PDB file of C-alpha atoms in Angstrom:
ATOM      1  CA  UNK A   1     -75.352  -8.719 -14.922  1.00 57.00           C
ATOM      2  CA  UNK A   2     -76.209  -6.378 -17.821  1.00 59.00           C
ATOM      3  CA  UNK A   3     -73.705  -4.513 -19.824  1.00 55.00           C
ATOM      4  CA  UNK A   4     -74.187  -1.459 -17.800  1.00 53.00           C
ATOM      5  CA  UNK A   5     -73.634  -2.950 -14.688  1.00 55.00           C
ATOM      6  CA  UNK A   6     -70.488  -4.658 -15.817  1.00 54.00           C
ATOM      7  CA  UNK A   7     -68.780  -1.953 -16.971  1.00 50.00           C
ATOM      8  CA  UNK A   8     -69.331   0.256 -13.829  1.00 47.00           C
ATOM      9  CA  UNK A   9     -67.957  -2.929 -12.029  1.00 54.00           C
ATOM     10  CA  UNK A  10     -65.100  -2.491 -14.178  1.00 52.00           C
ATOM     11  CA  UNK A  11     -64.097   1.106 -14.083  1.00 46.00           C
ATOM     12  CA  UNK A  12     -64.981   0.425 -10.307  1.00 52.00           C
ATOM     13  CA  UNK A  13     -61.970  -2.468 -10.321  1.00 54.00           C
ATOM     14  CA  UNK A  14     -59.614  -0.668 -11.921  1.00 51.00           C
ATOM     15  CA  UNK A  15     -60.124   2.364  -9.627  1.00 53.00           C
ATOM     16  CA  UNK A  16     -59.397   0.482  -6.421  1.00 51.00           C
ATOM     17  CA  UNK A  17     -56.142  -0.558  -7.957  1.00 52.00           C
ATOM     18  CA  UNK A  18     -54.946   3.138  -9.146  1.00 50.00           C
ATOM     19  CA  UNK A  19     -55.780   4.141  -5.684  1.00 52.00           C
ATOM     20  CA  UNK A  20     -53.602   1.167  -4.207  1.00 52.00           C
ATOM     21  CA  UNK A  21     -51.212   1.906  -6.254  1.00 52.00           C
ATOM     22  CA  UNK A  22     -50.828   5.609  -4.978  1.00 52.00           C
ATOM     23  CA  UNK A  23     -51.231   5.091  -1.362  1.00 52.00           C
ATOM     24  CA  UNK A  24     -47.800   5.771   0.341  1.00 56.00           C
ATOM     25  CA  UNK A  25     -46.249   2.714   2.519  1.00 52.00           C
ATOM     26  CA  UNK A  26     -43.144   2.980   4.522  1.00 60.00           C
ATOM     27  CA  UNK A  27     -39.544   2.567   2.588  1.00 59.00           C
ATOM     28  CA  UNK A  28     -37.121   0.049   4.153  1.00 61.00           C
ATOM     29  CA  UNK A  29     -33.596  -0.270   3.290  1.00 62.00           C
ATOM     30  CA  UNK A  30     -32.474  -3.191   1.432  1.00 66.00           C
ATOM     31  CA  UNK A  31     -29.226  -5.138   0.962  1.00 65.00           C
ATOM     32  CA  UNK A  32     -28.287  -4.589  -2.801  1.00 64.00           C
ATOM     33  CA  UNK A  33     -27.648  -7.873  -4.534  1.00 65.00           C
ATOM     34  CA  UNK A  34     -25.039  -8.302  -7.397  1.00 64.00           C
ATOM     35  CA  UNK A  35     -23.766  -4.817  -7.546  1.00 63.00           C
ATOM     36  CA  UNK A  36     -21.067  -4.372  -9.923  1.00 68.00           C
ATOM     37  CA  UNK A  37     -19.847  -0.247  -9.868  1.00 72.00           C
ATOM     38  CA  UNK A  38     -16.451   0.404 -10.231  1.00 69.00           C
ATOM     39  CA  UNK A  39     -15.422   3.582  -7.952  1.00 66.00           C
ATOM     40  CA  UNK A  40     -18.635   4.554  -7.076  1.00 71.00           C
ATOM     41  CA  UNK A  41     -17.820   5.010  -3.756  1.00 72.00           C
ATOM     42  CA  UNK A  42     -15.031   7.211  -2.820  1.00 69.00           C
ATOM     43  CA  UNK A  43     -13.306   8.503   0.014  1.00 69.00           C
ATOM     44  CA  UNK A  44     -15.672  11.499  -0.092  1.00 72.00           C
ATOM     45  CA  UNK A  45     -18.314   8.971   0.527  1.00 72.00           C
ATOM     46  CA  UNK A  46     -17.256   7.720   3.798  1.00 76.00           C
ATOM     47  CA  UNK A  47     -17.533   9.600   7.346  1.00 76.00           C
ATOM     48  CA  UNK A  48     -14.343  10.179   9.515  1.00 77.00           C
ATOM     49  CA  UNK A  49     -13.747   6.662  11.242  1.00 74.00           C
ATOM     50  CA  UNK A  50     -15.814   4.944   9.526  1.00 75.00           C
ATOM     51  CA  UNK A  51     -13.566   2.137   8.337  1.00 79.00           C
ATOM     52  CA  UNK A  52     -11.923   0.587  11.233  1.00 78.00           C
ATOM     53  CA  UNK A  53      -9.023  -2.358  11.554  1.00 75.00           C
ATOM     54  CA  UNK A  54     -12.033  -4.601  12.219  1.00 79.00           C
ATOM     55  CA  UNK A  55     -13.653  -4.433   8.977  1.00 78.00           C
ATOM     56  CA  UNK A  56     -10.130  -5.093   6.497  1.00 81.00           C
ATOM     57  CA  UNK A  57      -9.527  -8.739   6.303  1.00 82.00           C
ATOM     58  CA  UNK A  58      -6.376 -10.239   7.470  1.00 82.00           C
ATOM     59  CA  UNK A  59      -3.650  -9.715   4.594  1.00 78.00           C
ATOM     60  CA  UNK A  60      -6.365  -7.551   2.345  1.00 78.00           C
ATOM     61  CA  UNK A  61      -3.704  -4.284   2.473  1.00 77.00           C
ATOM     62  CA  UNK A  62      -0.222  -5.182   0.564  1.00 77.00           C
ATOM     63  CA  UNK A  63       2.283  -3.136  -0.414  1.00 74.00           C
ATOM     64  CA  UNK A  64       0.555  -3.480  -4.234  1.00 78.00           C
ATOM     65  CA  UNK A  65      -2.227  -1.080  -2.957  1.00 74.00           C
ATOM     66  CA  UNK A  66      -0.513   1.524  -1.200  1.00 78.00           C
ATOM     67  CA  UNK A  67       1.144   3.929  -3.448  1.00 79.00           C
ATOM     68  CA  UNK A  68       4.884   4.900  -3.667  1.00 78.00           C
ATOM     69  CA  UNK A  69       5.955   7.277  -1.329  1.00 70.00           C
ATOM     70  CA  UNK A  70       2.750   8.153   0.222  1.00 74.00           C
ATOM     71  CA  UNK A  71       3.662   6.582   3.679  1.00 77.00           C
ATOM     72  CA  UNK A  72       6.066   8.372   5.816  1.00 74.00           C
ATOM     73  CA  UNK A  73       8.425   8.075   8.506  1.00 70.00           C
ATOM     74  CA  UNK A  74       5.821  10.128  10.531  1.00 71.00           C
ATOM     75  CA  UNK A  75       3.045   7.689   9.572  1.00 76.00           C
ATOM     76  CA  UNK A  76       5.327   4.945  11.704  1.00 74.00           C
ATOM     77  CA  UNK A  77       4.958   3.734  14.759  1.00 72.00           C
ATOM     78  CA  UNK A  78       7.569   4.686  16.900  1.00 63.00           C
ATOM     79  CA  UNK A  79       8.980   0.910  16.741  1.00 63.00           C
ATOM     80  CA  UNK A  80       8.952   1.107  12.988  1.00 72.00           C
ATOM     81  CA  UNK A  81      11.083   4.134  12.519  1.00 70.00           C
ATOM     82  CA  UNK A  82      13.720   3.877  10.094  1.00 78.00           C
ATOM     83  CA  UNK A  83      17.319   4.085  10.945  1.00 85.00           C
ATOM     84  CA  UNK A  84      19.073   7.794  10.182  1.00 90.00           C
ATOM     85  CA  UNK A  85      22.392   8.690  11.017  1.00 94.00           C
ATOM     86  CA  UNK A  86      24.538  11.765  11.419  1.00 95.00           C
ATOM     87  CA  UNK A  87      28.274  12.461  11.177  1.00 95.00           C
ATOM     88  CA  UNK A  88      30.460  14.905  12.314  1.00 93.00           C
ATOM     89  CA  UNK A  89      34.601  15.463  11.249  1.00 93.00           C
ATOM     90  CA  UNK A  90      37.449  17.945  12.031  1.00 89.00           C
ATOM     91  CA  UNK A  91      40.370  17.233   9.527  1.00 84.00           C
ATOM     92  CA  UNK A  92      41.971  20.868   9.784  1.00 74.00           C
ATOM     93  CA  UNK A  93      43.129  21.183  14.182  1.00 78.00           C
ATOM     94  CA  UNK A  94      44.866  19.287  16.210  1.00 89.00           C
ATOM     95  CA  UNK A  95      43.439  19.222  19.529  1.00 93.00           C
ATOM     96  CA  UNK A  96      46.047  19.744  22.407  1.00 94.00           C
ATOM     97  CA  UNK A  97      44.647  17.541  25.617  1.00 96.00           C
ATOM     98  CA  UNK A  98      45.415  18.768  29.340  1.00 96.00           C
ATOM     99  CA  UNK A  99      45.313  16.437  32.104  1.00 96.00           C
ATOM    100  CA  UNK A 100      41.524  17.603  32.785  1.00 96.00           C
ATOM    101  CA  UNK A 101      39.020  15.405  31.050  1.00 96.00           C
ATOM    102  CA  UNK A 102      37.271  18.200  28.531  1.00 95.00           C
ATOM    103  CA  UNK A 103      35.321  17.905  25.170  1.00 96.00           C
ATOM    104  CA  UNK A 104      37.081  17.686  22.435  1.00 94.00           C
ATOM    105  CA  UNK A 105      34.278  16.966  19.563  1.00 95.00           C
ATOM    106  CA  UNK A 106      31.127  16.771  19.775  1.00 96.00           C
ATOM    107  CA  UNK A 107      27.435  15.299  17.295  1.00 97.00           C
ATOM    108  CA  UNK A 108      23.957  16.596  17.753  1.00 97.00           C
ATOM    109  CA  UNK A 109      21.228  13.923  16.493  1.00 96.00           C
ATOM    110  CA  UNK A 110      17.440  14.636  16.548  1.00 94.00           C
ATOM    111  CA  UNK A 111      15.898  10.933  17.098  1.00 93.00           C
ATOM    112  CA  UNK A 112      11.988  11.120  15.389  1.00 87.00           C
ATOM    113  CA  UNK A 113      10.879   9.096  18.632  1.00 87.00           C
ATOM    114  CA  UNK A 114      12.038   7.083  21.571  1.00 91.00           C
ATOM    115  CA  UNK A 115      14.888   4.279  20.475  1.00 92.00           C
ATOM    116  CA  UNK A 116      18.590   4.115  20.490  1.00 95.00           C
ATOM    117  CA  UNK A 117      22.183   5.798  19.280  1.00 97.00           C
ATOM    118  CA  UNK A 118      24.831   3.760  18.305  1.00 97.00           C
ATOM    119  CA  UNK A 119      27.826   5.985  18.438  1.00 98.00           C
ATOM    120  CA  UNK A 120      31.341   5.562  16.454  1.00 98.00           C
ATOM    121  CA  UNK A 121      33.848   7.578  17.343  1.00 98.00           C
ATOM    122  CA  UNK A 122      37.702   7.563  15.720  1.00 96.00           C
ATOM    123  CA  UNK A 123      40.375   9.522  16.064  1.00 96.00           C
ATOM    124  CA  UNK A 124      44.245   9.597  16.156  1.00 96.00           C
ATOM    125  CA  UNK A 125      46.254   9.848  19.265  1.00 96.00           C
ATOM    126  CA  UNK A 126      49.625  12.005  18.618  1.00 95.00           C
ATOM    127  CA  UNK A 127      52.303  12.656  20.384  1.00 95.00           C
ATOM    128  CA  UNK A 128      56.035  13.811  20.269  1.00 93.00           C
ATOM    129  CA  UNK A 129      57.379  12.746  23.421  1.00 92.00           C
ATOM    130  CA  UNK A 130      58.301   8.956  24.609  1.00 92.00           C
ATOM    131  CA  UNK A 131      56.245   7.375  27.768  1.00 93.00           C
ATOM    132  CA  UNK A 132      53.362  10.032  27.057  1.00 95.00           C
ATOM    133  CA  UNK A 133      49.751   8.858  27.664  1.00 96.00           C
ATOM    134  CA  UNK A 134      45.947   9.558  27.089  1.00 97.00           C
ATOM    135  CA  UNK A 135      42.548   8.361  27.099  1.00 97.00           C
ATOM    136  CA  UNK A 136      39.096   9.194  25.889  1.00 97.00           C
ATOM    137  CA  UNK A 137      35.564   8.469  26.400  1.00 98.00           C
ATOM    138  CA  UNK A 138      32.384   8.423  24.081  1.00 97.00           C
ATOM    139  CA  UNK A 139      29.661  10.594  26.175  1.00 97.00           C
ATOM    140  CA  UNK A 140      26.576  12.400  26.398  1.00 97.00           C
ATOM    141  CA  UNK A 141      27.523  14.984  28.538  1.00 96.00           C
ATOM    142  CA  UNK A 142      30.564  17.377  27.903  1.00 96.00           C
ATOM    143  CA  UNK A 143      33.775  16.502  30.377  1.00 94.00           C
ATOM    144  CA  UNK A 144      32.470  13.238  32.206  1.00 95.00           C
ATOM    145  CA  UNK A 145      34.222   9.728  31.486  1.00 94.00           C
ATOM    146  CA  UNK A 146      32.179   7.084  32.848  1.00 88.00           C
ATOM    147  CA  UNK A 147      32.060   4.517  30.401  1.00 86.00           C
ATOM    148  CA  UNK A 148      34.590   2.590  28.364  1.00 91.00           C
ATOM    149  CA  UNK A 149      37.877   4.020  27.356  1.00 95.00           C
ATOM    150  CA  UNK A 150      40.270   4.510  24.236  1.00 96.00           C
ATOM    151  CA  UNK A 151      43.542   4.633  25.836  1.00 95.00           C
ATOM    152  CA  UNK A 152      47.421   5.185  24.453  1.00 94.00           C
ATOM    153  CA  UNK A 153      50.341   5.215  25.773  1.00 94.00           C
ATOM    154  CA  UNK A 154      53.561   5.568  23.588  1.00 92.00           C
ATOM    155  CA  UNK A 155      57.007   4.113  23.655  1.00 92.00           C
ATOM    156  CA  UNK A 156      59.272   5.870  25.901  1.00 91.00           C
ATOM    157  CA  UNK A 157      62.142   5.260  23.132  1.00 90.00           C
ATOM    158  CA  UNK A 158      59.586   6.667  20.397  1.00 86.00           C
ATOM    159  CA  UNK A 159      59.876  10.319  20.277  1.00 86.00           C
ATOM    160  CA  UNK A 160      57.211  10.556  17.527  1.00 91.00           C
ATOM    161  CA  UNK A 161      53.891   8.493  18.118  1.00 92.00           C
ATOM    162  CA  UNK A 162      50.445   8.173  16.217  1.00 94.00           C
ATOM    163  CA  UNK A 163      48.099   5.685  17.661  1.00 95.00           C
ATOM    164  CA  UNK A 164      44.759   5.254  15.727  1.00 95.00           C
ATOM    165  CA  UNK A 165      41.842   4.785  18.067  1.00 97.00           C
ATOM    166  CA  UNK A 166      38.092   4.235  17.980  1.00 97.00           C
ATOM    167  CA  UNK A 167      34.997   3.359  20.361  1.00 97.00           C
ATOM    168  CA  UNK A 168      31.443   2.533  19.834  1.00 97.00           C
ATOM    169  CA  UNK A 169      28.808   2.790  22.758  1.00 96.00           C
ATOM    170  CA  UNK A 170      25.293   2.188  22.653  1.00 96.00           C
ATOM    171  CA  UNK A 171      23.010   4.942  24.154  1.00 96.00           C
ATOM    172  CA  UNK A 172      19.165   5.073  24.937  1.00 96.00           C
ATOM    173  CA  UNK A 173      17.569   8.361  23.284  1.00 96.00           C
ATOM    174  CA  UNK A 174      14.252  10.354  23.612  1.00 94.00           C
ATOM    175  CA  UNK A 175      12.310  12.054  21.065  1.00 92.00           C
ATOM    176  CA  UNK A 176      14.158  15.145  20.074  1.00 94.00           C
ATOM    177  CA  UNK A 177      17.536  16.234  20.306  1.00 97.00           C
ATOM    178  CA  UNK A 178      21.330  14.479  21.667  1.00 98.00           C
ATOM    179  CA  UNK A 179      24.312  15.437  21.895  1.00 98.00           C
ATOM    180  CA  UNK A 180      27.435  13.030  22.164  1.00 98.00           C
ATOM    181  CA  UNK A 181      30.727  13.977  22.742  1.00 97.00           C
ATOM    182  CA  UNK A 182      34.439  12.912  22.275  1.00 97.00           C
ATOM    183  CA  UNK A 183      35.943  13.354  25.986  1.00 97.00           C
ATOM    184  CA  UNK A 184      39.613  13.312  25.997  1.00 97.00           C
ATOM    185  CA  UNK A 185      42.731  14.029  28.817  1.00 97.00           C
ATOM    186  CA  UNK A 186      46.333  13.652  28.809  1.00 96.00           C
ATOM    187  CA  UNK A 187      47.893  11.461  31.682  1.00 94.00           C
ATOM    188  CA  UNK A 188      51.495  12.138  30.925  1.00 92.00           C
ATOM    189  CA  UNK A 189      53.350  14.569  28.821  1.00 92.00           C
ATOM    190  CA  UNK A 190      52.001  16.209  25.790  1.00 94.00           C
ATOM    191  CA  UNK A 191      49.658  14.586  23.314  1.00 96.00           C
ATOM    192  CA  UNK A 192      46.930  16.069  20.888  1.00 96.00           C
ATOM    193  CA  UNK A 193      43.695  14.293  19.169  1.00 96.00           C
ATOM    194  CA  UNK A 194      44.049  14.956  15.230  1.00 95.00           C
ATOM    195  CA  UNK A 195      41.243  14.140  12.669  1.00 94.00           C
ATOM    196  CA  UNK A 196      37.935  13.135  15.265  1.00 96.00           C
ATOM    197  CA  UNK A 197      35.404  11.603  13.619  1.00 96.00           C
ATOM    198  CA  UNK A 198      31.538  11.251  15.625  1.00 97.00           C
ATOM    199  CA  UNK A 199      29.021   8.853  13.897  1.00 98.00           C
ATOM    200  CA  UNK A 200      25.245   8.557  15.488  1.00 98.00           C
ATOM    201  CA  UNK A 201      22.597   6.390  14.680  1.00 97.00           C
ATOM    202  CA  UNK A 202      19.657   6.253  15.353  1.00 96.00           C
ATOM    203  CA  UNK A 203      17.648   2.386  15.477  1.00 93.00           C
ATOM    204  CA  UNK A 204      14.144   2.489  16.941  1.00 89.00           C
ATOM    205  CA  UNK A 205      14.238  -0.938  19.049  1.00 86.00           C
ATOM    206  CA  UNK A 206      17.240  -3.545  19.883  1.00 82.00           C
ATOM    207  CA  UNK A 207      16.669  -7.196  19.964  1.00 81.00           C
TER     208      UNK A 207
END
């Protein structure tokens, strides 16, 4: 091979590879290997759904990496409401009963979801004549008595009674709004509720 002939074999060689080089060939994608980037990929970076229960480990979410306050009682499952109360107290009127059951306080509470009301209700029986008696109930609907009683009845010697009283009934509630009211009648002679107290609250489950 002369000299001439060698180098055209040459420029020839390294022709072939510069063209190899160039030619286009399909991409594939590729599982990157020892990637260390800290917040690289955001929440900007992801689609809507995209991460799913099935792809966080068992135990991989603690409270450590959720941040304070950022989870609310609407965030909840129903089951995993927290407990709220309300309360509700007349210190000022005595309430005169008549021999009619009729409502003589009353507590709206607005439940978050389905659950239950544990109601408290006190009050003070009070009366000025002996042998006079009363009851009341702890209801959800204004005049009824269907449940348990609170019932008084004073001394017939005793011209001057107060009788401290109190119930506590469990109710099942819906989402929304409930009222619960202090039902009270007089069975003999005169007698008056003073100072009615209503507690509610709200638990999402009983066990």
């Amino acid at each position: 091979m002369t000299a001439g002939t060698r180098a055209l074999y040459f420029v020839t060689t390294i022709s072939i590879a510069i063209a190899a080089l160039a030619a286009p060939f399909p991409a594939g994608a590729q599982t990157a290997k020892d990637l260390k980037c800290r917040g690289c990929v955001g929440s900007r970076d992801l689609g809507k759904k995209a991460v799913s229960a099935k792809h966080i480990k068992p135990n991989a979410v603690d409270s450590t990496a959720i941040k304070d306050a950022s989870i609310l009682p609407a965030d909840l499952a129903a089951t995993a409401q927290p407990t709220g109360a309300v309360h509700a107290a007349s210190y000022i009127t005595a309430h005169s009963l008549t021999p009619s059951l009729s409502q003589i306080y009353s507590v709206e509470m607005t439940a978050p979801s389905n659950g239950y009301a544990v109601v408290i209700a006190n009050w003070t029986f009070s009366t000025f004549q002996g042998g006079a008696s009363a009851s009341c109930y702890v209801e959800t609907t204004p005049g009824s008595g269907t449940g348990v009683s609170a019932y008084m009845e004073s001394d017939p010697n005793d011209t001057t009674s107060y009788d401290a009283a109190a119930l506590t009934r469990m109710f099942p509630v819906g989402k929304g709004k409930t009222t619960f009211y202090l039902n009270c009648r007089e069975m003999t002679h005169d007698v008056s509720v003073i100072e009615p107290q209503i507690t509610a609250i709200f638990v999402p489950n009983k066990y």
